[in-house]
């Protein structure tokens, strides 16, 4: 071809017909070009290598038809001068046999000595990359084995692929260390080893890859510090080391990466602060260092030079100090996530000429406070929830604002006033208390609600109180009728009634009553006292345990409550013990002690009340309705009523916290 075209050219030149000559050159070049592509595979070795590959990978006749010329008709095969230079079998389907037996069986590639590109991404080729790969493919420039189910390690021989420009091995199960020989790939511009099982340190040899523009080592198990050499890769535009276990801090030499466009160091354990030198990254568009241990403040000086910034994600760190207003004013900013940090101070005063329109700002879960009275800038969505902002928010701020869990007035789902007051008090700041004046009495320890709903609560409180008093009166009347009976029956026996006549002082303190939860009895003691919990001693089956009458060795009559953990929840007796450890009043049945040593049966020991418990006494009243209703004089009734009121008053007002009870064992 060359000889022929030269001859024609010379002839034409002689004629001096330039125009004709140009046309002829064009036609000839065209023909040459077409022919070059269609030159059949002229090497028998390469032909058999391709056939081998076809059968070892189980490729289909539809893609690589046997009877046709590989260079012309096989899909994804590219030749030059009769030699295979590129194979792209990415996304191919396989024959049934090939599907059943997928392997990384590419040995025959070794005979395609001019192969410059091999792309098998997405094709399942379980197995490891053979060591010869680096030695026998000296022309390889592009190797794409993404998501090929590869295992084993990256062969050190890769360092001999001296022409390699693109190396994609992501999404496999490659393990072990990254061989330092990769540092010899002087022409490498794209290295993606992400989403593998690689371990060890990132080899410092990577810093020898002077032409590297993209480095992705994300989602592996790399440990140790980021090698300082990495920051000398001045051509690098994309650096993704996220989701590893990298430690150490970001050194000031990071400023050398002045071509960097995307930096992702998220999900590591990087500590320290963001160095001011970061402002040297004038081309930076994406800065993602979320989920690390960064601390310290964000300097205002960090951002004014970073005009290309579009995405900044520093969420999930320990950054503190004030929000840098300069960050909000980056002209191209469209996503800013500073959530889950420790930023404090008030909302920055943003000049209204801020250009970040349509941006998404997430500043939630910080410790910001004060009023939201300055401009937000132009945003499409802003999340300020879980901070401590107070005051009111003007309506014209748009609807895409999340303000939950703050201390704001007239906004739903805010923090409790306790939380807010505490936060502001700790910092010596004044808190507007949701715009409500301080109530005269200390507030009930309950969650403060929106001020607009306060009236509802006050009304509910008043009517609820009235209702409660009504119920109380009814209960007292019933008690009076019952105790008529009880005391009438005991007349003349002894003055051991629960409310001794003419005496409103507490009964003499039993020595067994101690503060806290009383004495510890042994299980045997209580077995003896109650006659092995015999049926005859059973007073009643209570709703939280069975009650037995018993006599202690000293002669004291007691009531033993047996809480069987088979039938009752553990909390029931714990609650009761807790209650008695906190309250003690003459009008409450005294708890004398407890026995908790038995695994499944917990015993509580009470003072014995002669007139029994309220519930069963009430039943007795109905049994004997016709007689002795009149036997109790009005003075006694009044005393009982006062006693009951004292007990209730104590529970509701004096003990802390106040108790609303459903106590039925109390004999008033
Ligand atoms: C590789 O082959 C796939 C499928 O045939 C095709 O979509 C893709 O464009 C090819 N890629 C290259 C670089 O030739
Ligand atoms: C490999 O082929 C896929 C198409 O399936 C393509 O997206 C990818 O860019 C190719 N790899 C290279 C390095 O060209
Ligand atoms: C490569 O070609 C040689 C012949 O030149 C042959 O002996 C050898 O088996 C081939 N290797 C593979 C893996 O196809
Ligand atoms: C691979 O490269 C190393 C050093 O770069 C060299 O010593 C070795 O001879 C090479 N091996 C082959 C098979 O080319
Ligand atoms: C980058 O690649 C070119 C060849 O493409 C090479 O000459 C140069 O030395 C490489 N740069 C470095 C720093 O290795
Ligand atoms: C970095 O890699 C991770 C994991 O592959 C990916 O989720 C993340 O989007 C990448 N970061 C950037 C900035 O592209
Ligand atoms: C946030 O700051 C407070 C002090 O203001 C400190 O007690 C707390 O531990 C910090 N939290 C984190 C996650 O650093
Ligand atoms: C806002 O952005 C526009 C282009 O997007 C630019 O022309 C203008 O100068 C910017 N204004 C400010 C205040 O940055
Ligand atoms: C802001 O971040 C928090 C936690 O980081 C997340 O729960 C919330 O959904 C984010 N808000 C928006 C609007 O994306
Ligand atoms: C916002 O209110 C605070 C007082 O709460 C005041 O000090 C500050 O100057 C106000 N800011 C603006 C922009 O009005
Ligand atoms: C609210 O957000 C949505 C999408 O996030 C956006 O389409 C819409 O314009 C925003 N509304 C306003 C008032 O900014």
JSON list of C-alpha atoms in Angstrom, two decimals, residues 456-557:
[
{"chain": "A", "resi": 456, "resn": "UNK", "atom": "CA", "xyz": [-56.30, 23.73, 77.26]},
{"chain": "A", "resi": 457, "resn": "UNK", "atom": "CA", "xyz": [-54.05, 22.15, 79.83]},
{"chain": "A", "resi": 458, "resn": "UNK", "atom": "CA", "xyz": [-55.10, 24.58, 82.54]},
{"chain": "A", "resi": 459, "resn": "UNK", "atom": "CA", "xyz": [-58.79, 23.87, 81.84]},
{"chain": "A", "resi": 460, "resn": "UNK", "atom": "CA", "xyz": [-58.17, 20.13, 81.75]},
{"chain": "A", "resi": 461, "resn": "UNK", "atom": "CA", "xyz": [-56.32, 20.46, 85.04]},
{"chain": "A", "resi": 462, "resn": "UNK", "atom": "CA", "xyz": [-59.14, 22.37, 86.74]},
{"chain": "A", "resi": 463, "resn": "UNK", "atom": "CA", "xyz": [-61.92, 20.06, 85.60]},
{"chain": "A", "resi": 464, "resn": "UNK", "atom": "CA", "xyz": [-59.79, 16.99, 86.19]},
{"chain": "A", "resi": 465, "resn": "UNK", "atom": "CA", "xyz": [-59.15, 18.21, 89.73]},
{"chain": "A", "resi": 466, "resn": "UNK", "atom": "CA", "xyz": [-62.84, 18.76, 90.36]},
{"chain": "A", "resi": 467, "resn": "UNK", "atom": "CA", "xyz": [-63.62, 15.29, 88.99]},
{"chain": "A", "resi": 468, "resn": "UNK", "atom": "CA", "xyz": [-60.99, 13.78, 91.21]},
{"chain": "A", "resi": 469, "resn": "UNK", "atom": "CA", "xyz": [-62.40, 15.45, 94.30]},
{"chain": "A", "resi": 470, "resn": "UNK", "atom": "CA", "xyz": [-65.84, 14.09, 93.41]},
{"chain": "A", "resi": 471, "resn": "UNK", "atom": "CA", "xyz": [-64.48, 10.56, 93.10]},
{"chain": "A", "resi": 472, "resn": "UNK", "atom": "CA", "xyz": [-62.62, 11.00, 96.37]},
{"chain": "A", "resi": 473, "resn": "UNK", "atom": "CA", "xyz": [-65.83, 11.95, 98.17]},
{"chain": "A", "resi": 474, "resn": "UNK", "atom": "CA", "xyz": [-67.61, 8.88, 96.82]},
{"chain": "A", "resi": 475, "resn": "UNK", "atom": "CA", "xyz": [-64.76, 6.63, 97.87]},
{"chain": "A", "resi": 476, "resn": "UNK", "atom": "CA", "xyz": [-64.74, 8.17, 101.35]},
{"chain": "A", "resi": 477, "resn": "UNK", "atom": "CA", "xyz": [-68.44, 7.56, 101.78]},
{"chain": "A", "resi": 478, "resn": "UNK", "atom": "CA", "xyz": [-67.93, 3.92, 100.85]},
{"chain": "A", "resi": 479, "resn": "UNK", "atom": "CA", "xyz": [-65.03, 3.64, 103.29]},
{"chain": "A", "resi": 480, "resn": "UNK", "atom": "CA", "xyz": [-67.05, 5.17, 106.08]},
{"chain": "A", "resi": 481, "resn": "UNK", "atom": "CA", "xyz": [-69.79, 2.64, 105.55]},
{"chain": "A", "resi": 482, "resn": "UNK", "atom": "CA", "xyz": [-67.26, -0.16, 105.62]},
{"chain": "A", "resi": 483, "resn": "UNK", "atom": "CA", "xyz": [-65.27, 0.95, 108.60]},
{"chain": "A", "resi": 484, "resn": "UNK", "atom": "CA", "xyz": [-68.56, 1.30, 110.51]},
{"chain": "A", "resi": 485, "resn": "UNK", "atom": "CA", "xyz": [-68.70, -2.44, 110.29]},
{"chain": "A", "resi": 486, "resn": "UNK", "atom": "CA", "xyz": [-65.07, -3.15, 111.02]},
{"chain": "A", "resi": 487, "resn": "UNK", "atom": "CA", "xyz": [-64.86, -0.98, 114.09]},
{"chain": "A", "resi": 488, "resn": "UNK", "atom": "CA", "xyz": [-68.26, -2.09, 115.36]},
{"chain": "A", "resi": 489, "resn": "UNK", "atom": "CA", "xyz": [-67.06, -5.70, 115.16]},
{"chain": "A", "resi": 490, "resn": "UNK", "atom": "CA", "xyz": [-63.94, -4.90, 117.10]},
{"chain": "A", "resi": 491, "resn": "UNK", "atom": "CA", "xyz": [-65.58, -2.85, 119.81]},
{"chain": "A", "resi": 492, "resn": "UNK", "atom": "CA", "xyz": [-64.30, -3.82, 123.20]},
{"chain": "A", "resi": 493, "resn": "UNK", "atom": "CA", "xyz": [-61.51, -6.01, 121.92]},
{"chain": "A", "resi": 494, "resn": "UNK", "atom": "CA", "xyz": [-58.71, -3.49, 121.64]},
{"chain": "A", "resi": 495, "resn": "UNK", "atom": "CA", "xyz": [-57.94, -0.03, 120.39]},
{"chain": "A", "resi": 496, "resn": "UNK", "atom": "CA", "xyz": [-55.74, -1.31, 117.63]},
{"chain": "A", "resi": 497, "resn": "UNK", "atom": "CA", "xyz": [-57.72, 0.35, 114.86]},
{"chain": "A", "resi": 498, "resn": "UNK", "atom": "CA", "xyz": [-55.72, 2.03, 112.18]},
{"chain": "A", "resi": 499, "resn": "UNK", "atom": "CA", "xyz": [-56.87, 5.47, 113.22]},
{"chain": "A", "resi": 500, "resn": "UNK", "atom": "CA", "xyz": [-56.84, 5.59, 116.99]},
{"chain": "A", "resi": 501, "resn": "UNK", "atom": "CA", "xyz": [-59.70, 7.69, 118.26]},
{"chain": "A", "resi": 502, "resn": "UNK", "atom": "CA", "xyz": [-58.83, 11.22, 119.19]},
{"chain": "A", "resi": 503, "resn": "UNK", "atom": "CA", "xyz": [-55.31, 10.77, 118.02]},
{"chain": "A", "resi": 504, "resn": "UNK", "atom": "CA", "xyz": [-54.01, 12.24, 114.79]},
{"chain": "A", "resi": 505, "resn": "UNK", "atom": "CA", "xyz": [-50.31, 11.79, 115.54]},
{"chain": "A", "resi": 506, "resn": "UNK", "atom": "CA", "xyz": [-48.46, 8.94, 113.85]},
{"chain": "A", "resi": 507, "resn": "UNK", "atom": "CA", "xyz": [-48.72, 5.57, 115.61]},
{"chain": "A", "resi": 508, "resn": "UNK", "atom": "CA", "xyz": [-45.66, 4.52, 117.62]},
{"chain": "A", "resi": 509, "resn": "UNK", "atom": "CA", "xyz": [-42.93, 3.55, 115.26]},
{"chain": "A", "resi": 510, "resn": "UNK", "atom": "CA", "xyz": [-42.33, -0.15, 115.02]},
{"chain": "A", "resi": 511, "resn": "UNK", "atom": "CA", "xyz": [-38.59, -0.79, 115.48]},
{"chain": "A", "resi": 512, "resn": "UNK", "atom": "CA", "xyz": [-38.66, -2.88, 112.36]},
{"chain": "A", "resi": 513, "resn": "UNK", "atom": "CA", "xyz": [-39.60, 0.10, 110.25]},
{"chain": "A", "resi": 514, "resn": "UNK", "atom": "CA", "xyz": [-36.45, 1.52, 108.85]},
{"chain": "A", "resi": 515, "resn": "UNK", "atom": "CA", "xyz": [-36.03, 4.08, 106.20]},
{"chain": "A", "resi": 516, "resn": "UNK", "atom": "CA", "xyz": [-35.49, 2.64, 102.74]},
{"chain": "A", "resi": 517, "resn": "UNK", "atom": "CA", "xyz": [-37.01, -0.72, 102.12]},
{"chain": "A", "resi": 518, "resn": "UNK", "atom": "CA", "xyz": [-37.02, -2.11, 105.63]},
{"chain": "A", "resi": 519, "resn": "UNK", "atom": "CA", "xyz": [-35.49, -5.26, 107.03]},
{"chain": "A", "resi": 520, "resn": "UNK", "atom": "CA", "xyz": [-34.34, -8.29, 105.14]},
{"chain": "A", "resi": 521, "resn": "UNK", "atom": "CA", "xyz": [-36.09, -11.43, 106.25]},
{"chain": "A", "resi": 522, "resn": "UNK", "atom": "CA", "xyz": [-34.93, -14.89, 105.36]},
{"chain": "A", "resi": 523, "resn": "UNK", "atom": "CA", "xyz": [-37.21, -17.10, 103.35]},
{"chain": "A", "resi": 524, "resn": "UNK", "atom": "CA", "xyz": [-37.36, -19.62, 106.22]},
{"chain": "A", "resi": 525, "resn": "UNK", "atom": "CA", "xyz": [-38.41, -16.91, 108.69]},
{"chain": "A", "resi": 526, "resn": "UNK", "atom": "CA", "xyz": [-41.34, -16.00, 106.54]},
{"chain": "A", "resi": 527, "resn": "UNK", "atom": "CA", "xyz": [-42.23, -19.62, 105.79]},
{"chain": "A", "resi": 528, "resn": "UNK", "atom": "CA", "xyz": [-42.47, -20.23, 109.53]},
{"chain": "A", "resi": 529, "resn": "UNK", "atom": "CA", "xyz": [-44.40, -17.03, 110.11]},
{"chain": "A", "resi": 530, "resn": "UNK", "atom": "CA", "xyz": [-47.06, -17.90, 107.58]},
{"chain": "A", "resi": 531, "resn": "UNK", "atom": "CA", "xyz": [-47.20, -21.65, 108.22]},
{"chain": "A", "resi": 532, "resn": "UNK", "atom": "CA", "xyz": [-45.65, -22.43, 104.86]},
{"chain": "A", "resi": 533, "resn": "UNK", "atom": "CA", "xyz": [-48.05, -20.01, 103.19]},
{"chain": "A", "resi": 534, "resn": "UNK", "atom": "CA", "xyz": [-50.96, -22.19, 104.27]},
{"chain": "A", "resi": 535, "resn": "UNK", "atom": "CA", "xyz": [-54.39, -21.63, 102.83]},
{"chain": "A", "resi": 536, "resn": "UNK", "atom": "CA", "xyz": [-55.74, -20.75, 106.25]},
{"chain": "A", "resi": 537, "resn": "UNK", "atom": "CA", "xyz": [-53.42, -17.77, 106.41]},
{"chain": "A", "resi": 538, "resn": "UNK", "atom": "CA", "xyz": [-54.29, -16.59, 102.94]},
{"chain": "A", "resi": 539, "resn": "UNK", "atom": "CA", "xyz": [-55.98, -13.21, 103.28]},
{"chain": "A", "resi": 540, "resn": "UNK", "atom": "CA", "xyz": [-56.70, -12.74, 99.61]},
{"chain": "A", "resi": 541, "resn": "UNK", "atom": "CA", "xyz": [-55.29, -13.16, 96.15]},
{"chain": "A", "resi": 542, "resn": "UNK", "atom": "CA", "xyz": [-54.22, -9.66, 95.19]},
{"chain": "A", "resi": 543, "resn": "UNK", "atom": "CA", "xyz": [-53.78, -8.20, 91.74]},
{"chain": "A", "resi": 544, "resn": "UNK", "atom": "CA", "xyz": [-50.03, -7.94, 92.23]},
{"chain": "A", "resi": 545, "resn": "UNK", "atom": "CA", "xyz": [-49.43, -10.87, 94.55]},
{"chain": "A", "resi": 546, "resn": "UNK", "atom": "CA", "xyz": [-51.08, -13.09, 97.19]},
{"chain": "A", "resi": 547, "resn": "UNK", "atom": "CA", "xyz": [-51.42, -11.78, 100.74]},
{"chain": "A", "resi": 548, "resn": "UNK", "atom": "CA", "xyz": [-50.85, -14.01, 103.79]},
{"chain": "A", "resi": 549, "resn": "UNK", "atom": "CA", "xyz": [-51.26, -13.28, 107.44]},
{"chain": "A", "resi": 550, "resn": "UNK", "atom": "CA", "xyz": [-48.28, -14.31, 109.53]},
{"chain": "A", "resi": 551, "resn": "UNK", "atom": "CA", "xyz": [-46.76, -14.04, 112.97]},
{"chain": "A", "resi": 552, "resn": "UNK", "atom": "CA", "xyz": [-43.09, -13.32, 113.33]},
{"chain": "A", "resi": 553, "resn": "UNK", "atom": "CA", "xyz": [-40.94, -15.03, 115.96]},
{"chain": "A", "resi": 554, "resn": "UNK", "atom": "CA", "xyz": [-41.23, -11.94, 118.18]},
{"chain": "A", "resi": 555, "resn": "UNK", "atom": "CA", "xyz": [-45.03, -12.14, 118.10]},
{"chain": "A", "resi": 556, "resn": "UNK", "atom": "CA", "xyz": [-45.61, -9.27, 115.67]},
{"chain": "A", "resi": 557, "resn": "UNK", "atom": "CA", "xyz": [-48.49, -9.89, 113.32]}
]
